[in-house]
Tab-separated table of C-alpha atoms and ligand atoms in Angstrom:
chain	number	residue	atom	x	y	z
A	1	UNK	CA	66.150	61.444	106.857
A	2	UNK	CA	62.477	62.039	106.516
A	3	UNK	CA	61.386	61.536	103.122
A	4	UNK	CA	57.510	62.127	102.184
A	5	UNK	CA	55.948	60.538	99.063
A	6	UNK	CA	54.644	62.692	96.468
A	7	UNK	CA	52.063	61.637	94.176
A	8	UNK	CA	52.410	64.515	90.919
A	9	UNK	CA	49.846	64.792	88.591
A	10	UNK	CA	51.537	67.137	85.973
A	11	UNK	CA	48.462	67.467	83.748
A	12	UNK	CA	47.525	69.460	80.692
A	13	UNK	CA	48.555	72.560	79.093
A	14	UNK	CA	50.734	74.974	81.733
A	15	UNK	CA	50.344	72.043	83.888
A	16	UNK	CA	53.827	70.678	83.206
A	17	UNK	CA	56.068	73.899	83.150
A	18	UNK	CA	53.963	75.224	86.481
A	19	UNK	CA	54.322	72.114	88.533
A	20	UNK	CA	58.575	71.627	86.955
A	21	UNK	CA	59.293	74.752	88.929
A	22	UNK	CA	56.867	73.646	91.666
A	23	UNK	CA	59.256	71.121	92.526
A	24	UNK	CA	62.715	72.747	92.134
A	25	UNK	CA	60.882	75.243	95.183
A	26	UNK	CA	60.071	72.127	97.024
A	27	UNK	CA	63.366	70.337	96.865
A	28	UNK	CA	65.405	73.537	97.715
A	29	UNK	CA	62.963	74.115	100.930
A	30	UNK	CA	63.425	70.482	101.986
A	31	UNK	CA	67.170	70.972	101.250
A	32	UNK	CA	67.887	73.446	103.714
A	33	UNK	CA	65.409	71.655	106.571
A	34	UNK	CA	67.187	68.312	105.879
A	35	UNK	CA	64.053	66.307	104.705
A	36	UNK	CA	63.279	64.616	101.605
A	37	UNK	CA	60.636	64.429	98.888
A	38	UNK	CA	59.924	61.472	96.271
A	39	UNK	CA	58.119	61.977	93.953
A	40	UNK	CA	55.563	59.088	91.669
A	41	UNK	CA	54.691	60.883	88.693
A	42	UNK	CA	51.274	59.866	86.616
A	43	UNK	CA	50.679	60.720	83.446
A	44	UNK	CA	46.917	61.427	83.516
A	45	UNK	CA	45.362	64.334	81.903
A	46	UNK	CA	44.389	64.768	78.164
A	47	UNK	CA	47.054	62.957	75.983
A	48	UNK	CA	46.647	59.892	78.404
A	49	UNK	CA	42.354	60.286	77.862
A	50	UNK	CA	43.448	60.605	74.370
A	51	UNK	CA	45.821	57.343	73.680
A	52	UNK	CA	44.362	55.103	76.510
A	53	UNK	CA	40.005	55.752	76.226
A	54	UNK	CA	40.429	56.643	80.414
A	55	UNK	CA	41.041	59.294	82.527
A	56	UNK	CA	42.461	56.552	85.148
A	57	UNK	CA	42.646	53.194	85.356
A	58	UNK	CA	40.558	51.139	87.880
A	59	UNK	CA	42.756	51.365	91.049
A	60	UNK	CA	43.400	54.982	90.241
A	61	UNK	CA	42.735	55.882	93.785
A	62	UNK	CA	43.747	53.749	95.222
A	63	UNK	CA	47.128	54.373	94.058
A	64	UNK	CA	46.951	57.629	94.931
A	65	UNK	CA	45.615	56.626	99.094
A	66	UNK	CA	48.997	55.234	99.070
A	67	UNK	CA	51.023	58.992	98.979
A	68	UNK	CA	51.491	61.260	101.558
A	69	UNK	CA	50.160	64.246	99.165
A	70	UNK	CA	49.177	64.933	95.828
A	71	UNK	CA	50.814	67.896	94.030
A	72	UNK	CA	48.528	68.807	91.292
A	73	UNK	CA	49.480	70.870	87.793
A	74	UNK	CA	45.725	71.760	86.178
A	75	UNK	CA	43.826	70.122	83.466
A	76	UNK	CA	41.357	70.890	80.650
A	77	UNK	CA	42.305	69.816	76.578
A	78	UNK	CA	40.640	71.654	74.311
A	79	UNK	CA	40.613	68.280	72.114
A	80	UNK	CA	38.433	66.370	75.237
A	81	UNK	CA	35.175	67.018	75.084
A	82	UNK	CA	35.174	69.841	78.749
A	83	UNK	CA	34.416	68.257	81.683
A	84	UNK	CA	35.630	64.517	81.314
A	85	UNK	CA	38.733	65.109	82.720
A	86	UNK	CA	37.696	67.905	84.917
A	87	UNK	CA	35.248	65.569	86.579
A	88	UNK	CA	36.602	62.528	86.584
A	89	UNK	CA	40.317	63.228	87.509
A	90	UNK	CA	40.228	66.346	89.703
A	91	UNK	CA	36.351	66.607	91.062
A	92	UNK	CA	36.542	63.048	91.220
A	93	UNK	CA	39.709	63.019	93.588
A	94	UNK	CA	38.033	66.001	95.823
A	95	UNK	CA	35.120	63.805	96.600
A	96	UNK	CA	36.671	59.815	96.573
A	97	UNK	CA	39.687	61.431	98.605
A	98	UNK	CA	37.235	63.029	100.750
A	99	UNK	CA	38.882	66.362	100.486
A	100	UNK	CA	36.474	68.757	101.823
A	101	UNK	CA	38.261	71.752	102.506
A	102	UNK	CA	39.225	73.475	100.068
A	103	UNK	CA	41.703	76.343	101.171
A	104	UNK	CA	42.653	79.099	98.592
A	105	UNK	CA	44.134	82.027	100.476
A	106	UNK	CA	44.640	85.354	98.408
A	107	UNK	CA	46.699	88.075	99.202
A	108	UNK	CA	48.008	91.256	96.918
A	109	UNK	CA	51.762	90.368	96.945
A	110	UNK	CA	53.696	93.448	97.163
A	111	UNK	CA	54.951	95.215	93.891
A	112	UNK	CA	51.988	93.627	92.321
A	113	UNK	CA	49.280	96.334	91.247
A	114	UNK	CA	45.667	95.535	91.782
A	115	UNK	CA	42.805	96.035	89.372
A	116	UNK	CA	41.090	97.655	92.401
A	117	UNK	CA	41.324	100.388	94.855
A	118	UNK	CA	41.865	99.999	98.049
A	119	UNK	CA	43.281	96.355	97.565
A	120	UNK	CA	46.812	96.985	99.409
A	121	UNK	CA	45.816	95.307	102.448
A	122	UNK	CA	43.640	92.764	100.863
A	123	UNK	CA	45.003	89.223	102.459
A	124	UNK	CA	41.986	86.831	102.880
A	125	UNK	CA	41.397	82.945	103.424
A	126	UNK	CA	38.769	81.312	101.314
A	127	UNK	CA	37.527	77.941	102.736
A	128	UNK	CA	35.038	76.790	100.173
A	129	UNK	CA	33.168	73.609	100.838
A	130	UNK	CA	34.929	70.876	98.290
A	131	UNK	CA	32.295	67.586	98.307
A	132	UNK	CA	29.275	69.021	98.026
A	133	UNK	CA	26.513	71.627	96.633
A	134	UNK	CA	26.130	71.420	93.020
A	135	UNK	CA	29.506	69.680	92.321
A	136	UNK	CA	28.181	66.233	93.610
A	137	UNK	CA	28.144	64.984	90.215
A	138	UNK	CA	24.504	64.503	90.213
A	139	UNK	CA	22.036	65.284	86.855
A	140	UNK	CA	21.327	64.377	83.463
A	141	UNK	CA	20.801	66.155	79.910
A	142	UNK	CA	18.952	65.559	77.386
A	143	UNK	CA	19.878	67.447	74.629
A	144	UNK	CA	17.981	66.304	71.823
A	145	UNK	CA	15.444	67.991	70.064
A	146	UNK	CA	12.990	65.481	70.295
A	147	UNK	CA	13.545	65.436	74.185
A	148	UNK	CA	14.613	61.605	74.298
A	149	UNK	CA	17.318	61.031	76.828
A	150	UNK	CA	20.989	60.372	75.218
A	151	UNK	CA	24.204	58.136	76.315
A	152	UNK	CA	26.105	61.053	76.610
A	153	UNK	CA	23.559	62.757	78.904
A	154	UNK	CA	24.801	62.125	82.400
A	155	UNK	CA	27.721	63.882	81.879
A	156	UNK	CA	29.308	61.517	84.486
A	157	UNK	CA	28.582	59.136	87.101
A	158	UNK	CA	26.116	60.416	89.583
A	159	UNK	CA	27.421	60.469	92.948
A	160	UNK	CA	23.730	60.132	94.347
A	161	UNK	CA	20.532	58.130	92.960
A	162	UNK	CA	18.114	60.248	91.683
A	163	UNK	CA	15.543	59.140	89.388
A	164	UNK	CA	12.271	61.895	88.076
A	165	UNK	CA	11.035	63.001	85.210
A	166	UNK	CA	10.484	66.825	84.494
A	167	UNK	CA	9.622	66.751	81.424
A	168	UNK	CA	5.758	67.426	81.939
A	169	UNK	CA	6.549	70.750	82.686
A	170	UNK	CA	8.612	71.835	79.832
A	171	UNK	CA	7.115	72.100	76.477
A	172	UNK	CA	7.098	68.725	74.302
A	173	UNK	CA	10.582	68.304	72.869
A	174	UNK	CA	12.024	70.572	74.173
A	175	UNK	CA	16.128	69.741	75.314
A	176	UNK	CA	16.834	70.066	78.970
A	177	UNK	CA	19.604	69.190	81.143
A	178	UNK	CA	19.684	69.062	85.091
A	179	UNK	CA	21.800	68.828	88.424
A	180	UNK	CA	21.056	68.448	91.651
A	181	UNK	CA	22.413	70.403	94.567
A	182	UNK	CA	23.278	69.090	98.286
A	183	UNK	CA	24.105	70.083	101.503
A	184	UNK	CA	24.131	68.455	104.150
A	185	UNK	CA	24.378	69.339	108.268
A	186	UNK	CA	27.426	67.456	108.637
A	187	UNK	CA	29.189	68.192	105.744
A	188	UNK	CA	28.372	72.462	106.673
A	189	UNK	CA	29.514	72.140	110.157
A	190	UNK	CA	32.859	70.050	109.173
A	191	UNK	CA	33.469	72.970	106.930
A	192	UNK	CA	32.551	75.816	109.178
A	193	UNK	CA	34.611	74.579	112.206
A	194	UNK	CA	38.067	74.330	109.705
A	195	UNK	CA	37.465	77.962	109.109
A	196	UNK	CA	37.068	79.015	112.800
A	197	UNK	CA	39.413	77.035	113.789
A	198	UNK	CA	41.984	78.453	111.161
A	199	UNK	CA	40.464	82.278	111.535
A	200	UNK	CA	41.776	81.618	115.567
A	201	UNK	CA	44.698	80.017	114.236
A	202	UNK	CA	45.886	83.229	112.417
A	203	UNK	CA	44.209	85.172	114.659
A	204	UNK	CA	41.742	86.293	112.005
A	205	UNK	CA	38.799	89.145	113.445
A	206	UNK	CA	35.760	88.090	111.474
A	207	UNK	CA	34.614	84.561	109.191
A	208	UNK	CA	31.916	85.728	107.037
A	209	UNK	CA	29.850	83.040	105.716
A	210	UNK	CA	28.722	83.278	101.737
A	211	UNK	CA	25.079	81.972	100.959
A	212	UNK	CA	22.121	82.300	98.798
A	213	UNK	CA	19.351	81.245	101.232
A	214	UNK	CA	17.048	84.058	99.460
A	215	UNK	CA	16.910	82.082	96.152
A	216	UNK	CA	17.769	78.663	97.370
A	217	UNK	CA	16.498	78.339	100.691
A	218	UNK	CA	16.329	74.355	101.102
A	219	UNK	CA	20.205	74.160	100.514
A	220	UNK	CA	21.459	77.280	101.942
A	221	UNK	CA	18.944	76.919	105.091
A	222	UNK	CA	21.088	74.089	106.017
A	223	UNK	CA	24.593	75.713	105.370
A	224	UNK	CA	23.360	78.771	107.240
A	225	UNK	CA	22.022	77.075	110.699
A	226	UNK	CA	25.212	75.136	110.433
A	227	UNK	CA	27.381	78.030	110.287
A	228	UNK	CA	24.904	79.436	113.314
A	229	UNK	CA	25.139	75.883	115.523
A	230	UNK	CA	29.134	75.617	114.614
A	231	UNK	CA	29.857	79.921	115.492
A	232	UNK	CA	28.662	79.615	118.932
A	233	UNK	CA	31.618	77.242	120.025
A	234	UNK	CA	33.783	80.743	119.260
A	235	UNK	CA	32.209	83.432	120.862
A	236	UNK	CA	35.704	85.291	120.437
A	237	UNK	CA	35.221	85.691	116.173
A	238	UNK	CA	33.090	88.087	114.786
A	239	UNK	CA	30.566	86.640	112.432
A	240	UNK	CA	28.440	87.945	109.251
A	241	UNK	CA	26.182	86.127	106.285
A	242	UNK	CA	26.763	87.459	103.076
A	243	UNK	CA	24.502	86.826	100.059
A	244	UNK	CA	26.973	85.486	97.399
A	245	UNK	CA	25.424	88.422	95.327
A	246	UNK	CA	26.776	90.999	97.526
A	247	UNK	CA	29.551	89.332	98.806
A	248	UNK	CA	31.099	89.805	95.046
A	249	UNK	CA	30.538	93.555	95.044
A	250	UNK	CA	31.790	93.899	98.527
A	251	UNK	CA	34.800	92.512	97.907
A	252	UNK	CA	35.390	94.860	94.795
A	253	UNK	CA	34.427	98.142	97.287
A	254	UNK	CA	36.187	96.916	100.553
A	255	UNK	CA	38.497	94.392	99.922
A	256	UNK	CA	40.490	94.810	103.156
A	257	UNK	CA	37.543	94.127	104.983
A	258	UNK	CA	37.095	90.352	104.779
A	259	UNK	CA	39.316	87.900	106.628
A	260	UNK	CA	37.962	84.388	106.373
A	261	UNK	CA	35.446	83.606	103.119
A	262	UNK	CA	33.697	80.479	103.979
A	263	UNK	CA	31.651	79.657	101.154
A	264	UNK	CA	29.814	76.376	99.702
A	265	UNK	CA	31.513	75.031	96.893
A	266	UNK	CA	30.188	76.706	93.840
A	267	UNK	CA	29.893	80.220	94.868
A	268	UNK	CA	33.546	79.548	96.541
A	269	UNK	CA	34.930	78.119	93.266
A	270	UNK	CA	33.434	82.150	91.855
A	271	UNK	CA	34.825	84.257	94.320
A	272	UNK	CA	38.391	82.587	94.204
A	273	UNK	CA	38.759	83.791	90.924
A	274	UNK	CA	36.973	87.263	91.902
A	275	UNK	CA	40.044	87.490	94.503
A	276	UNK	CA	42.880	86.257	92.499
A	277	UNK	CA	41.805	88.986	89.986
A	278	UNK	CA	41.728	91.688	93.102
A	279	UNK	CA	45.407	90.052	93.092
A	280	UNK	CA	46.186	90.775	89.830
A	281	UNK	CA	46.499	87.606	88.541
A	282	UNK	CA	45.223	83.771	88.625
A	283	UNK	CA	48.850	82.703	88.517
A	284	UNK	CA	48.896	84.124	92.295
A	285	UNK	CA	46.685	81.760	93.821
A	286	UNK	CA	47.453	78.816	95.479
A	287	UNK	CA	44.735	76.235	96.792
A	288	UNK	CA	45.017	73.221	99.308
A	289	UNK	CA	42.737	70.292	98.860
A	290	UNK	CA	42.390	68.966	102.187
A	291	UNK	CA	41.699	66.199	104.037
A	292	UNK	CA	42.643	66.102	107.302
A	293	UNK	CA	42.304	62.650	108.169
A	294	UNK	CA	43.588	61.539	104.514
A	295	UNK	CA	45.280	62.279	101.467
A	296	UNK	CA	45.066	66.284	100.327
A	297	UNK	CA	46.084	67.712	96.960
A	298	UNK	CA	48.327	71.000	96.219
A	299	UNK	CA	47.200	72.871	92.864
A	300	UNK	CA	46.876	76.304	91.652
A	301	UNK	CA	43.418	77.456	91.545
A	302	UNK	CA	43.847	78.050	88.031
A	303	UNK	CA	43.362	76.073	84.747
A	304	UNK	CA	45.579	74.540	81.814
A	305	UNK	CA	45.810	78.080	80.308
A	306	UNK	CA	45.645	75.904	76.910
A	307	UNK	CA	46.763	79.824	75.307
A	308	UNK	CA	49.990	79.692	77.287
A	309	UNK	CA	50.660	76.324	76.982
A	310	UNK	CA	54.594	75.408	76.046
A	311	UNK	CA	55.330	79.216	75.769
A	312	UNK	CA	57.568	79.465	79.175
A	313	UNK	CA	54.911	82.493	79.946
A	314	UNK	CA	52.666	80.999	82.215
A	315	UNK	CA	52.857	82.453	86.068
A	316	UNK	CA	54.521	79.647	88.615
A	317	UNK	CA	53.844	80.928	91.778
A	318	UNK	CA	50.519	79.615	92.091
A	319	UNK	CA	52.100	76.433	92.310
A	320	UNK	CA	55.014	77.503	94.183
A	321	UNK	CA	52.771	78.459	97.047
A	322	UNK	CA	50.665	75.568	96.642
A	323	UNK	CA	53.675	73.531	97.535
A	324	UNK	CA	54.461	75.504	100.530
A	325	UNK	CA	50.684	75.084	101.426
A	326	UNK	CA	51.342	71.269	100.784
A	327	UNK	CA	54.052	71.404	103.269
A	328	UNK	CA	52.382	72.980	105.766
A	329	UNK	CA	49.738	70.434	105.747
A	330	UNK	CA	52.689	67.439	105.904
A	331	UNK	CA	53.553	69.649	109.052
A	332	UNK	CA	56.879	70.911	107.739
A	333	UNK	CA	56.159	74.631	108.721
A	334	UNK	CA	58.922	76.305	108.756
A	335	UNK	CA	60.053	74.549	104.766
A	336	UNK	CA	56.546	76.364	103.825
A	337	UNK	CA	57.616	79.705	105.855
A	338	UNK	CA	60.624	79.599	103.809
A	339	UNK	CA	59.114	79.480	100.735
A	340	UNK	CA	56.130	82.221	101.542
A	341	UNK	CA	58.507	84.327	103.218
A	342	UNK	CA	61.018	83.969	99.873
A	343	UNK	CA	58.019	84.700	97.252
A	344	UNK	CA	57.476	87.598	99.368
A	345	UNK	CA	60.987	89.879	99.265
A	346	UNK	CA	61.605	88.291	95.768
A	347	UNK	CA	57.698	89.954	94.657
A	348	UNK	CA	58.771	93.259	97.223
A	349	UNK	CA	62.306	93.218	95.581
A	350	UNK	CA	60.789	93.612	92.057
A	351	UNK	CA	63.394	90.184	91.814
A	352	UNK	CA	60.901	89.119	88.396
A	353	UNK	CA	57.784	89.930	86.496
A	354	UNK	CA	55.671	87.609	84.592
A	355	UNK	CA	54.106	88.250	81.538
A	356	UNK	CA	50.207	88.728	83.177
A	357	UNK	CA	51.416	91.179	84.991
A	358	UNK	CA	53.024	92.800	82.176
A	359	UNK	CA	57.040	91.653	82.567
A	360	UNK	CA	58.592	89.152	80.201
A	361	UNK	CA	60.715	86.794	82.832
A	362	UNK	CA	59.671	83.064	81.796
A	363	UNK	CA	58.256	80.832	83.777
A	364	UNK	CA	61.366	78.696	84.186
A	365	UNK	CA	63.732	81.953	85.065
A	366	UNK	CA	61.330	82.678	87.611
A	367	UNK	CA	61.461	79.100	89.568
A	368	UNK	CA	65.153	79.664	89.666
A	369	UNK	CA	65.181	82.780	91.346
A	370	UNK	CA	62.783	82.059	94.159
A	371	UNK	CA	64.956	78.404	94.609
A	372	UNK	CA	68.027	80.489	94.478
A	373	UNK	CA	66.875	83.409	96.698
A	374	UNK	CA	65.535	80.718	98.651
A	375	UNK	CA	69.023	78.639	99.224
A	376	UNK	CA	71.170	82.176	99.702
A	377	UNK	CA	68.955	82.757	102.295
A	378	UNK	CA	69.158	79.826	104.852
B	1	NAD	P1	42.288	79.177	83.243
B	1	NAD	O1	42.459	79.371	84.693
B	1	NAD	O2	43.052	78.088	82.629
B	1	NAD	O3	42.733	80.502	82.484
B	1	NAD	C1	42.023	81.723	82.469
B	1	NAD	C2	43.021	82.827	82.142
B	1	NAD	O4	43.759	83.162	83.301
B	1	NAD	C3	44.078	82.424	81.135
B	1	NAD	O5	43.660	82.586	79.844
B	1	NAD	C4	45.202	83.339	81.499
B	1	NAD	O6	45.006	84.600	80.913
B	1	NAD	C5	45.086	83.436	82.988
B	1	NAD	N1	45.964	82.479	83.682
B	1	NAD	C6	45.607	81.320	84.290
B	1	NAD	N2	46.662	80.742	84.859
B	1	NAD	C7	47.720	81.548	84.628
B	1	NAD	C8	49.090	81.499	84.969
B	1	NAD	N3	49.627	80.510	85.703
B	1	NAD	N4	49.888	82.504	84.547
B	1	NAD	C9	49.393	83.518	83.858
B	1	NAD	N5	48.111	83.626	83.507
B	1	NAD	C10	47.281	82.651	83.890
B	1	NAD	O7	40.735	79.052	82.986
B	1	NAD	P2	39.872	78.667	81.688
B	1	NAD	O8	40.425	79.375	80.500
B	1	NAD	O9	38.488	78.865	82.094
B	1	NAD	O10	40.068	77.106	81.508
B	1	NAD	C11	41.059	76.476	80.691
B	1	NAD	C12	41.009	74.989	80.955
B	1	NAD	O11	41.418	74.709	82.291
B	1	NAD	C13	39.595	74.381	80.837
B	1	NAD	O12	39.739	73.126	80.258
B	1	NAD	C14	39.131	74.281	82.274
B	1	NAD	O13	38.165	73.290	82.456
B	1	NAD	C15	40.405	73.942	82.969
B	1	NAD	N6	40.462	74.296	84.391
B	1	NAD	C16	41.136	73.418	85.191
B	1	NAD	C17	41.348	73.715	86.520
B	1	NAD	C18	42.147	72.768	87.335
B	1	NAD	O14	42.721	71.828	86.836
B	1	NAD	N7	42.230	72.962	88.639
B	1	NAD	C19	40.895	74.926	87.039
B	1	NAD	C20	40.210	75.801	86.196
B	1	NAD	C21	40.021	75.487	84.865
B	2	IPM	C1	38.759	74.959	90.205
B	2	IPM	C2	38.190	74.667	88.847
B	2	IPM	C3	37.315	73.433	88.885
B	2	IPM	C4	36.140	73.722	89.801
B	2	IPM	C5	36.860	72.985	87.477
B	2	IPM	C6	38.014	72.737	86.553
B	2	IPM	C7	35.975	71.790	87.520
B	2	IPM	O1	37.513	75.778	88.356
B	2	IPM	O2	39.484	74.122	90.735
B	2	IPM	O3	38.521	76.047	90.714
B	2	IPM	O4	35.098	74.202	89.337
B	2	IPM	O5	36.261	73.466	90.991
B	3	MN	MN1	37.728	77.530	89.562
């Protein structure tokens, strides 16, 4: 029997309950289409920063290179200091694991009741750029009043060298902190073809590409004549640039219009939140680090949820879906049909509410149900 190796990353807060029902999903689905999954777990996240001084130890990723897929809970500790964890365990396993798609597809699930008119038919793919733009780890602060650079200033290790000085054009003492942004030809056109070539794959009308080349030119010049250089190899998909601006407001006024979002990583990072709140809640939306020559990672797009944390409250089907994404990627489609399809007449059959969507079924009752509905139906 084929068995895939899973390497699961629980994490902190929700992360545990979320990614527990994650898996009874994923075991049912490779159940009924007679494959198997084993999984390594790793304790990393805030406790382990906590007790051990590291976020991972040195052959961390290494480790991880050795899986077939990562299947990822959320992190964030209110008792770590934000963005240790955040950058070193999940930003850093985007960029070392070179996963540079990120996919977060969001559609309103029926029975669910958007925040927004006109959202019935909203169903889009968001490919944001995952390695680069302002998340390349890349900046320093220096927070003191007296303007003298401290330890804790480079909030992590800088992906790129770097070294000026701007403080001659801020007033003496002043504090200041900086990062730098990149983009770079290759890493926009890698990006741009994985959304043309999935907009053909679903047979998607239109990719509109997100950018800011009005108040960022030198980046977003780049990321645009990519996006130009990369559309004429598909003559057959409709194409428009949206300023990041409006992009926000259109998809508030016309969310059915918008099929594929390719966006650079920080305005994509925005607007997946803007669409899983068009969805009526973050605990519908799924994400698929990807890399398609390596080792991807399956998360909700969501946090820890530190306020829901050990409550049995927290919304699993993020992470349900983000193991049928998962599967997909390991090529198992019709395990990951089974599992869409499943959340889908479950959410149509009114089969459970969460609490963020104002029902009181806990997160634990409503894993069973979609592995149960799951099983009775194969
Ligand atoms: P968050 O996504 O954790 O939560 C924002 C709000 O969304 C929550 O308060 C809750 O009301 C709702 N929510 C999120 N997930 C839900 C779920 N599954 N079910 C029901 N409701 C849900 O964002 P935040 O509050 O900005 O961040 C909390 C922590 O998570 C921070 O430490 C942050 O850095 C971290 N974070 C981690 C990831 C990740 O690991 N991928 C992503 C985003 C934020
Ligand atoms: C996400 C998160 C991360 C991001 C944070 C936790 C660093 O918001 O996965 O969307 O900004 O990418
Ligand atoms: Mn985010």
């Amino acid at each position: 029997m084929k068995c895939y190796d899973i390497a699961c990353i629980p994490g902190d807060g929700i992360g545990p309950e979320i990614v527990r029902e994650g898996i009874k999903v994923l075991n049912a689905a490779a159940d009924v289409e007679g494959f198997a999954l084993n999984y390594t777990h790793y304790p990393y996240g805030g406790s382990h920063y906590l007790e051990t001084g590291i976020v991972m130890p040195q052959d961390g990723f290494q480790q991880l290179r050795q899986h077939d897929a990562i299947f990822f809970g959320a992190v964030g500790d209110p008792r770590v200091k934000p963005g240790i964890i955040e950058q070193e365990l999940l930003l850093a396993m985007r960029t070392e694991l070179d996963q540079y798609i990120n996919l977060r597809p969001a559609r309103l699930w029926p029975g669910v009741e958007s925040p927004v008119k006109g959202a019935e038919h909203f169903d889009v793919q968001i490919v944001r750029e995952n390695t680069e733009g302002f998340y390349i780890r890349t900046g320093a602060a220096f927070p003191s009043e007296t303007g003298e650079r401290q330890l804790c200033a480079t909030v992590s290790r800088g992906l790129y060298d770097c070294s000026f000085d701007i403080r001659s054009s801020l007033s003496s003492g002043d504090a200041y902190g900086y990062n730098l942004g990149l983009i770079t030809r290759s890493g926009s056109e890698r990006i741009a073809r994985y959304a043309f070539d999935l907009a053909q794959r679903k047979g998607i009308s239109k990719v509109s590409c997100v950018t800011k080349r009005n108040a960022v030119p030198q980046m977003y010049s780049v990321w645009e004549d990519a996006f130009d250089a990369v559309a004429a190899d598909y003559p057959g998909v409709q194409t428009e640039k949206i300023n990041v601006d409006a992009a926000a407001m259109w998809l508030i006024k016309k969310p059915a219009d918008f099929g594929v979002l390719l966006a650079p990583n920080l305005f994509g990072d925005i607007l997946s939140d803007l669409a899983a709140g068009i969805c009526g809640s973050l605990g519908f939306g799924a994400g698929g680090n990807i890399n398609p020559n390596g080792v991807s990672m399956f998360e909700p797009i969501h946090g820890s949820a530190p306020k829901y944390a050990g409550k049995n409250i927290a919304n699993p089907v993020a992470t349900i879906l983000a193991g049928a994404l998962m599967l997909d990627e390991l090529g198992e489609h019709g395990a990951a049909q089974r599992i869409e399809n499943t959340v889908e007449t479950a959410m149509r059959e009114g089969a459970f509410r969460t609490h963020d969507i104002g029902g009181s079924d806990g997160t634990d009752k409503v894993g069973s149900i979609i592995r149960d509905r799951l099983l009775q139906e194969a």
